[in-house]
Every structure is written in C-alpha cells, then in structure tokens.
Amino acid sequence: MMALSNVVNAYRKRPALLAFFCLGSALLLSACGQKNEPWRFSGPTMGTQYHVTVVPKESYSCSQAEFDEKIRQSLVQTNQQMSHYIENSELNGLSRLPVGESVTISSDMEKVLRLSERLYTLSNGAFDITVGPLVNLWGFGPKSSPEDAVPSDEQIHAAMALGGGDSLQVSSGKFSKSKAVELNLSAVAKGYGADKVAEALEACGAQDYLVEVGGELLLKGLSPRGSAWKIAIEKPGNSLAGQSMQRLLQVSDKGVATSGDYRNYFEKEGVRYSHTIDPRTGKPITHALASVTVLAPSSAEADAWATVITVVGPEEGMRLAEQEKLPVFMLVKTKSGFKESYSSAFATYVQ
C-alpha cells in the first residue's frame, strides 16, 4: 500500500492509502467524531509519512509525550537498518559485503531477510530484493535511466544478470552472498517499520491502536468507538481528486496492505509500460490486475505479499492466496470496468 511520496518502491508505486485519516491525507473512519479524543502522532519517515492512532487509557506506563518519542525512535532505527538511501545503513553494508564473506546482522534484518527468502521461494522469484538494477534500467529507481526510455533485450538480460535472490544466505544471525548483488527492501521495510512501532506501543501497554507507515497498516484491538477499525479500499481511478470507496472493511489484529499500478506508468510509441517490474522476465507486468489488498498477521507480511500478487497477476495471485490461506481482495481490469475477486479467507470481511 502506498502513501504519495517521492520514494520509489523497488517494484511499484501504490495507489492512495487504504485507510483514510481524519487528520490529513485520509479519513480513518473509526476514529471520527468520538467523544474521547485518541492520541494521534505523525511525522516524516523513510521518505514518506507515518500516522499512529492510540486509544488512551490510564493504565499505560508511558505518557503521551513518551509514546511520541518511542514511535520516532523506533522508525529512526528501522530506517537506519533498512534504507538504501542512507549510506551507512545496515542494508547498504550488506550490499557492499564482498562475495563469500560473512557478517553478523541484527535480529530485525534477519527477520526481514528470512521473510524475503520465503516469499522468493513461494513466488518462484517474483519477490526478489535484488531487483534494483532492473528498476533502475526502466527508470523507476534511485539510479535510473530516463523514465520514458525502453531498454533493449540485451540491456534487460544484462540487468537481470546483476540480480539473484537465490544468492543470499542467512543462517544463525549471519549473512553472506554468493554473488555481488545489491539489496533493496522497499517492498517490505515500511510494513516492518509499522510492526516495530506496534512493538513500541505495546511495550507501553497499548492494545488498541492503528499504525500506518507510508500506507502500510497494522491495526490492533478496537477503535476509539469501541468497535473494529474501519478502513476503505479505494476505487481505482486516474485522478487523486474525487477518490471514492470500493469496499469498507472492519479489521482488527491484522496487517493490511494494498498494491496497484493503475496510476503509475509511462507511454512510448503507443505502448503503456507499468512501473511494476517482474524480476522473472525483466519487463513491466502486462496482466489485468489493477489493485490487490492483502491482510496478514503482520504489516511486513501484508506489504510483501501485496507485492508478490501485484507481480504475478490475478490468476497466480489467487492460487497463492488460497494456498497460504491469505485474505486477499482484487480489482481486475475488464473492458467494462473493474471486477471484484477475493479469496476464501477474505469472505468473512465482505459486507
């Protein structure tokens, strides 16, 4: 899921926020108009914004100001670990690590790398954190060629040769690689950041909260109204103005992410090129999936799975959703508009 930011995701840019906040970029439906004002925290992080809503209680071990500071500290730490823009980040250190050498990594990095490894395997390479050279080649990354330049097959094959998600090894807190690849965690870092903020909140006693980092959500307990959190799935369109709701969900104790590319593409000589790159082909996707919403136990998992399904498309994406028992909601482009499709596990969320 995506906030409107300047940071380019390693795979795609995402549609507008799934949850809409009263205080700014969106409307968080569950928290509007309640008598007891929730605590709200927001600010910049990871090239985007974060928003946190906490239902206040006297039993908390932290003051409102302490909550604010702990949220900020948590996000600073995650950014220092996962950013490919910060020169001395832990991630960039792994990218520079010589082939064959081993280095100790943080427990957070190990968790994210293991999740990435698992999804790389389950998706047959559709989720690949070494996809950066292809993203740059197509003009969507931090070291990009002109965005409207279509690379040759030779250039694509050369860029694909620079990647390789199967060249990474993680074992007992150690990392090594068998190939000189660069890592990019943009498809999972913001979701993991939301999970880490949640840990900080719970350390202070909070059990009812919503965390959003760059559009990735983690919802816990009850909203300020005493019911499940209500979030809206945006109806696809070409304009940020006049956004409308496709579905209203009631969600608690889940991570939520929406991914799609219907606003993000360029055209060259009458051909439309998506910003979503399939690492297996080295080219933009061509299927009809407009957006996908994924619910998972953590925000990091939802974030990563949304990427996987966006890359593989509606048919393979639904097969994976059923296989993994994931609640997944899709909007698929047709000649007459958008068709809804959802997995068996999502049926309980349909109102």
mmCIF file of N, CA and C in Angstrom, residues 101-223:
data_model
loop_
_atom_site.group_PDB
_atom_site.id
_atom_site.type_symbol
_atom_site.label_atom_id
_atom_site.label_comp_id
_atom_site.label_asym_id
_atom_site.label_seq_id
_atom_site.Cartn_x
_atom_site.Cartn_y
_atom_site.Cartn_z
ATOM 1 N N GLU A 101 32.218 -13.530 2.040
ATOM 2 C CA GLU A 101 32.421 -13.120 3.426
ATOM 3 C C GLU A 101 31.103 -13.200 4.189
ATOM 4 N N SER A 102 31.196 -13.333 5.507
ATOM 5 C CA SER A 102 30.024 -13.441 6.366
ATOM 6 C C SER A 102 30.045 -12.316 7.387
ATOM 7 N N VAL A 103 28.863 -11.813 7.738
ATOM 8 C CA VAL A 103 28.770 -10.725 8.700
ATOM 9 C C VAL A 103 27.572 -10.956 9.611
ATOM 10 N N THR A 104 27.707 -10.540 10.853
ATOM 11 C CA THR A 104 26.598 -10.629 11.805
ATOM 12 C C THR A 104 25.564 -9.555 11.499
ATOM 13 N N ILE A 105 24.310 -9.919 11.507
ATOM 14 C CA ILE A 105 23.234 -8.964 11.223
ATOM 15 C C ILE A 105 22.315 -8.839 12.433
ATOM 16 N N SER A 106 21.573 -7.740 12.478
ATOM 17 C CA SER A 106 20.623 -7.511 13.560
ATOM 18 C C SER A 106 19.483 -8.521 13.469
ATOM 19 N N SER A 107 18.797 -8.739 14.584
ATOM 20 C CA SER A 107 17.659 -9.656 14.579
ATOM 21 C C SER A 107 16.554 -9.146 13.665
ATOM 22 N N ASP A 108 16.397 -7.820 13.595
ATOM 23 C CA ASP A 108 15.386 -7.254 12.695
ATOM 24 C C ASP A 108 15.728 -7.547 11.236
ATOM 25 N N MET A 109 16.984 -7.357 10.874
ATOM 26 C CA MET A 109 17.388 -7.630 9.495
ATOM 27 C C MET A 109 17.212 -9.108 9.178
ATOM 28 N N GLU A 110 17.542 -9.955 10.122
ATOM 29 C CA GLU A 110 17.388 -11.390 9.874
ATOM 30 C C GLU A 110 15.916 -11.740 9.629
ATOM 31 N N LYS A 111 15.006 -11.178 10.392
ATOM 32 C CA LYS A 111 13.583 -11.452 10.202
ATOM 33 C C LYS A 111 13.124 -11.027 8.813
ATOM 34 N N VAL A 112 13.528 -9.837 8.391
ATOM 35 C CA VAL A 112 13.097 -9.327 7.089
ATOM 36 C C VAL A 112 13.718 -10.144 5.958
ATOM 37 N N LEU A 113 14.980 -10.511 6.093
ATOM 38 C CA LEU A 113 15.633 -11.304 5.048
ATOM 39 C C LEU A 113 15.029 -12.705 4.965
ATOM 40 N N ARG A 114 14.672 -13.272 6.096
ATOM 41 C CA ARG A 114 14.046 -14.597 6.072
ATOM 42 C C ARG A 114 12.656 -14.538 5.440
ATOM 43 N N LEU A 115 11.900 -13.492 5.734
ATOM 44 C CA LEU A 115 10.601 -13.312 5.085
ATOM 45 C C LEU A 115 10.786 -13.149 3.582
ATOM 46 N N SER A 116 11.761 -12.356 3.189
ATOM 47 C CA SER A 116 12.030 -12.140 1.762
ATOM 48 C C SER A 116 12.440 -13.437 1.083
ATOM 49 N N GLU A 117 13.246 -14.223 1.757
ATOM 50 C CA GLU A 117 13.688 -15.510 1.212
ATOM 51 C C GLU A 117 12.501 -16.457 1.022
ATOM 52 N N ARG A 118 11.626 -16.470 2.018
ATOM 53 C CA ARG A 118 10.454 -17.354 1.946
ATOM 54 C C ARG A 118 9.556 -16.983 0.771
ATOM 55 N N LEU A 119 9.313 -15.683 0.603
ATOM 56 C CA LEU A 119 8.428 -15.263 -0.482
ATOM 57 C C LEU A 119 9.100 -15.383 -1.840
ATOM 58 N N TYR A 120 10.396 -15.251 -1.889
ATOM 59 C CA TYR A 120 11.122 -15.504 -3.140
ATOM 60 C C TYR A 120 10.875 -16.940 -3.590
ATOM 61 N N THR A 121 10.938 -17.864 -2.642
ATOM 62 C CA THR A 121 10.727 -19.274 -2.966
ATOM 63 C C THR A 121 9.282 -19.558 -3.346
ATOM 64 N N LEU A 122 8.341 -19.072 -2.540
ATOM 65 C CA LEU A 122 6.929 -19.349 -2.794
ATOM 66 C C LEU A 122 6.450 -18.735 -4.108
ATOM 67 N N SER A 123 7.045 -17.608 -4.491
ATOM 68 C CA SER A 123 6.610 -16.912 -5.708
ATOM 69 C C SER A 123 7.436 -17.273 -6.935
ATOM 70 N N ASN A 124 8.349 -18.236 -6.778
ATOM 71 C CA ASN A 124 9.234 -18.618 -7.883
ATOM 72 C C ASN A 124 10.005 -17.427 -8.453
ATOM 73 N N GLY A 125 10.463 -16.566 -7.545
ATOM 74 C CA GLY A 125 11.309 -15.447 -7.941
ATOM 75 C C GLY A 125 10.590 -14.146 -8.231
ATOM 76 N N ALA A 126 9.271 -14.109 -8.085
ATOM 77 C CA ALA A 126 8.541 -12.860 -8.340
ATOM 78 C C ALA A 126 8.825 -11.811 -7.271
ATOM 79 N N PHE A 127 9.155 -12.249 -6.062
ATOM 80 C CA PHE A 127 9.567 -11.334 -4.997
ATOM 81 C C PHE A 127 11.071 -11.456 -4.849
ATOM 82 N N ASP A 128 11.785 -10.428 -5.274
ATOM 83 C CA ASP A 128 13.248 -10.502 -5.328
ATOM 84 C C ASP A 128 13.834 -9.179 -4.859
ATOM 85 N N ILE A 129 14.500 -9.191 -3.712
ATOM 86 C CA ILE A 129 15.041 -7.950 -3.148
ATOM 87 C C ILE A 129 16.347 -7.537 -3.811
ATOM 88 N N THR A 130 16.757 -8.257 -4.866
ATOM 89 C CA THR A 130 17.933 -7.847 -5.648
ATOM 90 C C THR A 130 17.516 -7.306 -7.017
ATOM 91 N N VAL A 131 16.277 -6.862 -7.153
ATOM 92 C CA VAL A 131 15.733 -6.435 -8.448
ATOM 93 C C VAL A 131 16.176 -5.023 -8.842
ATOM 94 N N GLY A 132 16.917 -4.345 -7.974
ATOM 95 C CA GLY A 132 17.277 -2.949 -8.191
ATOM 96 C C GLY A 132 17.821 -2.596 -9.568
ATOM 97 N N PRO A 133 18.779 -3.354 -10.136
ATOM 98 C CA PRO A 133 19.299 -2.995 -11.458
ATOM 99 C C PRO A 133 18.228 -2.922 -12.540
ATOM 100 N N LEU A 134 17.228 -3.781 -12.476
ATOM 101 C CA LEU A 134 16.135 -3.726 -13.452
ATOM 102 C C LEU A 134 15.269 -2.489 -13.243
ATOM 103 N N VAL A 135 14.998 -2.173 -11.979
ATOM 104 C CA VAL A 135 14.188 -0.995 -11.672
ATOM 105 C C VAL A 135 14.889 0.269 -12.175
ATOM 106 N N ASN A 136 16.183 0.350 -11.946
ATOM 107 C CA ASN A 136 16.951 1.499 -12.437
ATOM 108 C C ASN A 136 16.954 1.555 -13.964
ATOM 109 N N LEU A 137 17.108 0.410 -14.589
ATOM 110 C CA LEU A 137 17.158 0.359 -16.053
ATOM 111 C C LEU A 137 15.880 0.906 -16.677
ATOM 112 N N TRP A 138 14.745 0.593 -16.061
ATOM 113 C CA TRP A 138 13.465 1.045 -16.599
ATOM 114 C C TRP A 138 13.095 2.459 -16.166
ATOM 115 N N GLY A 139 13.957 3.099 -15.361
ATOM 116 C CA GLY A 139 13.724 4.493 -14.996
ATOM 117 C C GLY A 139 12.914 4.716 -13.751
ATOM 118 N N PHE A 140 12.788 3.688 -12.881
ATOM 119 C CA PHE A 140 11.938 3.806 -11.706
ATOM 120 C C PHE A 140 12.707 3.795 -10.389
ATOM 121 N N GLY A 141 14.031 3.778 -10.442
ATOM 122 C CA GLY A 141 14.812 3.649 -9.220
ATOM 123 C C GLY A 141 15.690 4.847 -8.936
ATOM 124 N N PRO A 142 16.470 4.790 -7.830
ATOM 125 C CA PRO A 142 17.321 5.911 -7.434
ATOM 126 C C PRO A 142 18.507 6.150 -8.356
ATOM 127 N N LYS A 143 18.869 5.148 -9.184
ATOM 128 C CA LYS A 143 19.982 5.303 -10.123
ATOM 129 C C LYS A 143 19.457 5.090 -11.539
ATOM 130 N N SER A 144 18.424 5.834 -11.878
ATOM 131 C CA SER A 144 17.638 5.493 -13.057
ATOM 132 C C SER A 144 18.124 6.094 -14.356
ATOM 133 N N SER A 145 17.760 5.391 -15.431
ATOM 134 C CA SER A 145 17.831 5.917 -16.787
ATOM 135 C C SER A 145 16.610 6.809 -16.985
ATOM 136 N N PRO A 146 16.530 7.562 -18.099
ATOM 137 C CA PRO A 146 15.326 8.353 -18.364
ATOM 138 C C PRO A 146 14.094 7.464 -18.322
ATOM 139 N N GLU A 147 13.017 7.948 -17.665
ATOM 140 C CA GLU A 147 11.860 7.101 -17.419
ATOM 141 C C GLU A 147 11.156 6.655 -18.687
ATOM 142 N N ASP A 148 11.215 7.428 -19.750
ATOM 143 C CA ASP A 148 10.472 7.055 -20.956
ATOM 144 C C ASP A 148 11.346 6.302 -21.964
ATOM 145 N N ALA A 149 12.496 5.824 -21.515
ATOM 146 C CA ALA A 149 13.378 5.059 -22.396
ATOM 147 C C ALA A 149 13.085 3.575 -22.241
ATOM 148 N N VAL A 150 12.814 2.901 -23.330
ATOM 149 C CA VAL A 150 12.551 1.458 -23.307
ATOM 150 C C VAL A 150 13.852 0.719 -23.578
ATOM 151 N N PRO A 151 14.351 -0.049 -22.616
ATOM 152 C CA PRO A 151 15.635 -0.724 -22.805
ATOM 153 C C PRO A 151 15.546 -1.864 -23.820
ATOM 154 N N SER A 152 16.677 -2.202 -24.390
ATOM 155 C CA SER A 152 16.751 -3.310 -25.340
ATOM 156 C C SER A 152 16.746 -4.638 -24.584
ATOM 157 N N ASP A 153 16.493 -5.720 -25.296
ATOM 158 C CA ASP A 153 16.543 -7.041 -24.676
ATOM 159 C C ASP A 153 17.933 -7.325 -24.120
ATOM 160 N N GLU A 154 18.967 -6.853 -24.811
ATOM 161 C CA GLU A 154 20.330 -7.062 -24.323
ATOM 162 C C GLU A 154 20.554 -6.350 -22.995
ATOM 163 N N GLN A 155 20.054 -5.120 -22.891
ATOM 164 C CA GLN A 155 20.181 -4.376 -21.637
ATOM 165 C C GLN A 155 19.405 -5.057 -20.511
ATOM 166 N N ILE A 156 18.225 -5.564 -20.826
ATOM 167 C CA ILE A 156 17.411 -6.246 -19.816
ATOM 168 C C ILE A 156 18.120 -7.497 -19.314
ATOM 169 N N HIS A 157 18.652 -8.281 -20.217
ATOM 170 C CA HIS A 157 19.349 -9.500 -19.816
ATOM 171 C C HIS A 157 20.584 -9.180 -18.969
ATOM 172 N N ALA A 158 21.269 -8.109 -19.316
ATOM 173 C CA ALA A 158 22.449 -7.700 -18.543
ATOM 174 C C ALA A 158 22.051 -7.277 -17.131
ATOM 175 N N ALA A 159 20.933 -6.541 -17.010
ATOM 176 C CA ALA A 159 20.466 -6.109 -15.689
ATOM 177 C C ALA A 159 19.991 -7.294 -14.864
ATOM 178 N N MET A 160 19.317 -8.259 -15.513
ATOM 179 C CA MET A 160 18.871 -9.451 -14.792
ATOM 180 C C MET A 160 20.053 -10.235 -14.244
ATOM 181 N N ALA A 161 21.143 -10.231 -14.968
ATOM 182 C CA ALA A 161 22.338 -10.967 -14.533
ATOM 183 C C ALA A 161 22.956 -10.362 -13.282
ATOM 184 N N LEU A 162 22.646 -9.102 -12.997
ATOM 185 C CA LEU A 162 23.193 -8.429 -11.822
ATOM 186 C C LEU A 162 22.412 -8.745 -10.554
ATOM 187 N N GLY A 163 21.222 -9.358 -10.702
ATOM 188 C CA GLY A 163 20.408 -9.718 -9.556
ATOM 189 C C GLY A 163 20.521 -11.191 -9.237
ATOM 190 N N GLY A 164 19.691 -11.633 -8.291
ATOM 191 C CA GLY A 164 19.678 -13.045 -7.936
ATOM 192 C C GLY A 164 19.313 -13.268 -6.491
ATOM 193 N N GLY A 165 18.012 -13.383 -6.235
ATOM 194 C CA GLY A 165 17.561 -13.588 -4.862
ATOM 195 C C GLY A 165 18.021 -14.898 -4.263
ATOM 196 N N ASP A 166 18.415 -15.845 -5.108
ATOM 197 C CA ASP A 166 18.882 -17.128 -4.600
ATOM 198 C C ASP A 166 20.365 -17.113 -4.236
ATOM 199 N N SER A 167 20.985 -15.944 -4.332
ATOM 200 C CA SER A 167 22.413 -15.846 -3.998
ATOM 201 C C SER A 167 22.651 -15.381 -2.566
ATOM 202 N N LEU A 168 21.575 -15.217 -1.790
ATOM 203 C CA LEU A 168 21.683 -14.713 -0.422
ATOM 204 C C LEU A 168 21.575 -15.863 0.576
ATOM 205 N N GLN A 169 22.410 -15.835 1.599
ATOM 206 C CA GLN A 169 22.366 -16.859 2.636
ATOM 207 C C GLN A 169 22.230 -16.199 4.006
ATOM 208 N N VAL A 170 21.247 -16.658 4.769
ATOM 209 C CA VAL A 170 21.023 -16.168 6.129
ATOM 210 C C VAL A 170 20.972 -17.377 7.053
ATOM 211 N N SER A 171 21.813 -17.382 8.082
ATOM 212 C CA SER A 171 21.865 -18.520 8.986
ATOM 213 C C SER A 171 22.395 -18.095 10.348
ATOM 214 N N SER A 172 21.585 -18.342 11.383
ATOM 215 C CA SER A 172 22.012 -18.114 12.770
ATOM 216 C C SER A 172 22.604 -16.730 12.985
ATOM 217 N N GLY A 173 21.902 -15.712 12.492
ATOM 218 C CA GLY A 173 22.343 -14.346 12.702
ATOM 219 C C GLY A 173 23.474 -13.885 11.817
ATOM 220 N N LYS A 174 23.821 -14.681 10.801
ATOM 221 C CA LYS A 174 24.898 -14.336 9.877
ATOM 222 C C LYS A 174 24.340 -14.191 8.458
ATOM 223 N N PHE A 175 24.958 -13.295 7.692
ATOM 224 C CA PHE A 175 24.565 -13.081 6.298
ATOM 225 C C PHE A 175 25.783 -13.210 5.399
ATOM 226 N N SER A 176 25.589 -13.843 4.248
ATOM 227 C CA SER A 176 26.619 -13.895 3.216
ATOM 228 C C SER A 176 25.928 -13.990 1.868
ATOM 229 N N LYS A 177 26.695 -13.860 0.808
ATOM 230 C CA LYS A 177 26.119 -13.955 -0.535
ATOM 231 C C LYS A 177 27.139 -14.582 -1.478
ATOM 232 N N SER A 178 26.612 -15.274 -2.479
ATOM 233 C CA SER A 178 27.475 -15.954 -3.440
ATOM 234 C C SER A 178 27.625 -15.162 -4.733
ATOM 235 N N LYS A 179 27.073 -13.947 -4.749
ATOM 236 C CA LYS A 179 27.102 -13.112 -5.942
ATOM 237 C C LYS A 179 27.099 -11.657 -5.505
ATOM 238 N N ALA A 180 27.725 -10.787 -6.260
ATOM 239 C CA ALA A 180 27.849 -9.374 -5.877
ATOM 240 C C ALA A 180 26.561 -8.617 -6.205
ATOM 241 N N VAL A 181 25.526 -8.878 -5.410
ATOM 242 C CA VAL A 181 24.225 -8.243 -5.642
ATOM 243 C C VAL A 181 24.004 -7.108 -4.646
ATOM 244 N N GLU A 182 23.176 -6.144 -5.051
ATOM 245 C CA GLU A 182 22.739 -5.078 -4.169
ATOM 246 C C GLU A 182 21.333 -5.399 -3.669
ATOM 247 N N LEU A 183 21.052 -5.027 -2.426
ATOM 248 C CA LEU A 183 19.767 -5.337 -1.807
ATOM 249 C C LEU A 183 18.894 -4.091 -1.729
ATOM 250 N N ASN A 184 17.597 -4.295 -1.871
ATOM 251 C CA ASN A 184 16.621 -3.216 -1.731
ATOM 252 C C ASN A 184 15.392 -3.789 -1.038
ATOM 253 N N LEU A 185 15.059 -3.244 0.139
ATOM 254 C CA LEU A 185 13.946 -3.755 0.936
ATOM 255 C C LEU A 185 12.706 -2.869 0.861
ATOM 256 N N SER A 186 12.591 -2.077 -0.198
ATOM 257 C CA SER A 186 11.471 -1.144 -0.298
ATOM 258 C C SER A 186 10.122 -1.832 -0.291
ATOM 259 N N ALA A 187 10.063 -3.079 -0.708
ATOM 260 C CA ALA A 187 8.791 -3.790 -0.781
ATOM 261 C C ALA A 187 8.365 -4.396 0.550
ATOM 262 N N VAL A 188 9.153 -4.186 1.611
ATOM 263 C CA VAL A 188 8.812 -4.770 2.903
ATOM 264 C C VAL A 188 9.189 -3.871 4.086
ATOM 265 N N ALA A 189 10.089 -2.909 3.888
ATOM 266 C CA ALA A 189 10.638 -2.137 5.012
ATOM 267 C C ALA A 189 9.588 -1.285 5.712
ATOM 268 N N LYS A 190 8.704 -0.649 4.970
ATOM 269 C CA LYS A 190 7.701 0.202 5.619
ATOM 270 C C LYS A 190 6.715 -0.637 6.432
ATOM 271 N N GLY A 191 6.352 -1.790 5.894
ATOM 272 C CA GLY A 191 5.497 -2.685 6.667
ATOM 273 C C GLY A 191 6.184 -3.138 7.943
ATOM 274 N N TYR A 192 7.471 -3.457 7.839
ATOM 275 C CA TYR A 192 8.202 -3.865 9.038
ATOM 276 C C TYR A 192 8.323 -2.697 10.008
ATOM 277 N N GLY A 193 8.472 -1.490 9.480
ATOM 278 C CA GLY A 193 8.501 -0.315 10.342
ATOM 279 C C GLY A 193 7.225 -0.168 11.147
ATOM 280 N N ALA A 194 6.088 -0.445 10.518
ATOM 281 C CA ALA A 194 4.807 -0.393 11.231
ATOM 282 C C ALA A 194 4.761 -1.441 12.338
ATOM 283 N N ASP A 195 5.283 -2.633 12.051
ATOM 284 C CA ASP A 195 5.319 -3.685 13.070
ATOM 285 C C ASP A 195 6.188 -3.282 14.265
ATOM 286 N N LYS A 196 7.312 -2.626 14.008
ATOM 287 C CA LYS A 196 8.202 -2.216 15.088
ATOM 288 C C LYS A 196 7.594 -1.097 15.922
ATOM 289 N N VAL A 197 6.862 -0.200 15.279
ATOM 290 C CA VAL A 197 6.143 0.822 16.043
ATOM 291 C C VAL A 197 5.128 0.155 16.969
ATOM 292 N N ALA A 198 4.428 -0.850 16.449
ATOM 293 C CA ALA A 198 3.454 -1.575 17.264
ATOM 294 C C ALA A 198 4.120 -2.192 18.488
ATOM 295 N N GLU A 199 5.308 -2.737 18.322
ATOM 296 C CA GLU A 199 6.045 -3.289 19.462
ATOM 297 C C GLU A 199 6.318 -2.211 20.502
ATOM 298 N N ALA A 200 6.686 -1.023 20.049
ATOM 299 C CA ALA A 200 6.960 0.077 20.968
ATOM 300 C C ALA A 200 5.702 0.494 21.718
ATOM 301 N N LEU A 201 4.582 0.524 21.018
ATOM 302 C CA LEU A 201 3.315 0.890 21.656
ATOM 303 C C LEU A 201 2.934 -0.132 22.721
ATOM 304 N N GLU A 202 3.089 -1.409 22.392
ATOM 305 C CA GLU A 202 2.691 -2.448 23.335
ATOM 306 C C GLU A 202 3.621 -2.509 24.539
ATOM 307 N N ALA A 203 4.866 -2.076 24.360
ATOM 308 C CA ALA A 203 5.789 -2.012 25.493
ATOM 309 C C ALA A 203 5.308 -1.001 26.532
ATOM 310 N N CYS A 204 4.514 -0.040 26.088
ATOM 311 C CA CYS A 204 3.928 0.961 26.998
ATOM 312 C C CYS A 204 2.534 0.548 27.481
ATOM 313 N N GLY A 205 2.066 -0.608 27.030
ATOM 314 C CA GLY A 205 0.773 -1.110 27.486
ATOM 315 C C GLY A 205 -0.370 -0.951 26.507
ATOM 316 N N ALA A 206 -0.141 -0.340 25.364
ATOM 317 C CA ALA A 206 -1.221 -0.095 24.406
ATOM 318 C C ALA A 206 -1.673 -1.398 23.754
ATOM 319 N N GLN A 207 -2.976 -1.572 23.638
ATOM 320 C CA GLN A 207 -3.553 -2.737 22.973
ATOM 321 C C GLN A 207 -4.564 -2.354 21.897
ATOM 322 N N ASP A 208 -4.923 -1.076 21.848
ATOM 323 C CA ASP A 208 -5.889 -0.586 20.860
ATOM 324 C C ASP A 208 -5.240 0.561 20.081
ATOM 325 N N TYR A 209 -4.849 0.277 18.840
ATOM 326 C CA TYR A 209 -4.120 1.292 18.085
ATOM 327 C C TYR A 209 -4.148 0.978 16.596
ATOM 328 N N LEU A 210 -3.798 1.983 15.818
ATOM 329 C CA LEU A 210 -3.580 1.837 14.385
ATOM 330 C C LEU A 210 -2.259 2.487 14.039
ATOM 331 N N VAL A 211 -1.434 1.776 13.287
ATOM 332 C CA VAL A 211 -0.154 2.299 12.814
ATOM 333 C C VAL A 211 -0.168 2.290 11.299
ATOM 334 N N GLU A 212 0.244 3.386 10.697
ATOM 335 C CA GLU A 212 0.377 3.473 9.236
ATOM 336 C C GLU A 212 1.723 4.082 8.907
ATOM 337 N N VAL A 213 2.505 3.402 8.111
ATOM 338 C CA VAL A 213 3.803 3.909 7.664
ATOM 339 C C VAL A 213 3.833 3.842 6.141
ATOM 340 N N GLY A 214 3.807 4.980 5.496
ATOM 341 C CA GLY A 214 3.834 5.018 4.042
ATOM 342 C C GLY A 214 2.710 4.236 3.397
ATOM 343 N N GLY A 215 1.581 4.103 4.096
ATOM 344 C CA GLY A 215 0.442 3.387 3.568
ATOM 345 C C GLY A 215 0.305 1.974 4.089
ATOM 346 N N GLU A 216 1.361 1.429 4.723
ATOM 347 C CA GLU A 216 1.274 0.072 5.282
ATOM 348 C C GLU A 216 0.645 0.164 6.667
ATOM 349 N N LEU A 217 -0.300 -0.733 6.938
ATOM 350 C CA LEU A 217 -1.102 -0.638 8.152
ATOM 351 C C LEU A 217 -0.899 -1.811 9.094
ATOM 352 N N LEU A 218 -1.012 -1.525 10.386
ATOM 353 C CA LEU A 218 -1.173 -2.554 11.397
ATOM 354 C C LEU A 218 -2.257 -2.066 12.353
ATOM 355 N N LEU A 219 -3.289 -2.867 12.522
ATOM 356 C CA LEU A 219 -4.435 -2.500 13.346
ATOM 357 C C LEU A 219 -4.574 -3.488 14.480
ATOM 358 N N LYS A 220 -4.742 -2.980 15.686
ATOM 359 C CA LYS A 220 -4.817 -3.844 16.857
ATOM 360 C C LYS A 220 -5.988 -3.433 17.739
ATOM 361 N N GLY A 221 -6.697 -4.428 18.278
ATOM 362 C CA GLY A 221 -7.762 -4.159 19.227
ATOM 363 C C GLY A 221 -8.927 -3.415 18.624
ATOM 364 N N LEU A 222 -9.437 -2.450 19.392
ATOM 365 C CA LEU A 222 -10.633 -1.715 18.998
ATOM 366 C C LEU A 222 -10.332 -0.257 18.719
ATOM 367 N N SER A 223 -11.146 0.345 17.878
ATOM 368 C CA SER A 223 -11.025 1.759 17.546
ATOM 369 C C SER A 223 -11.539 2.604 18.708
#
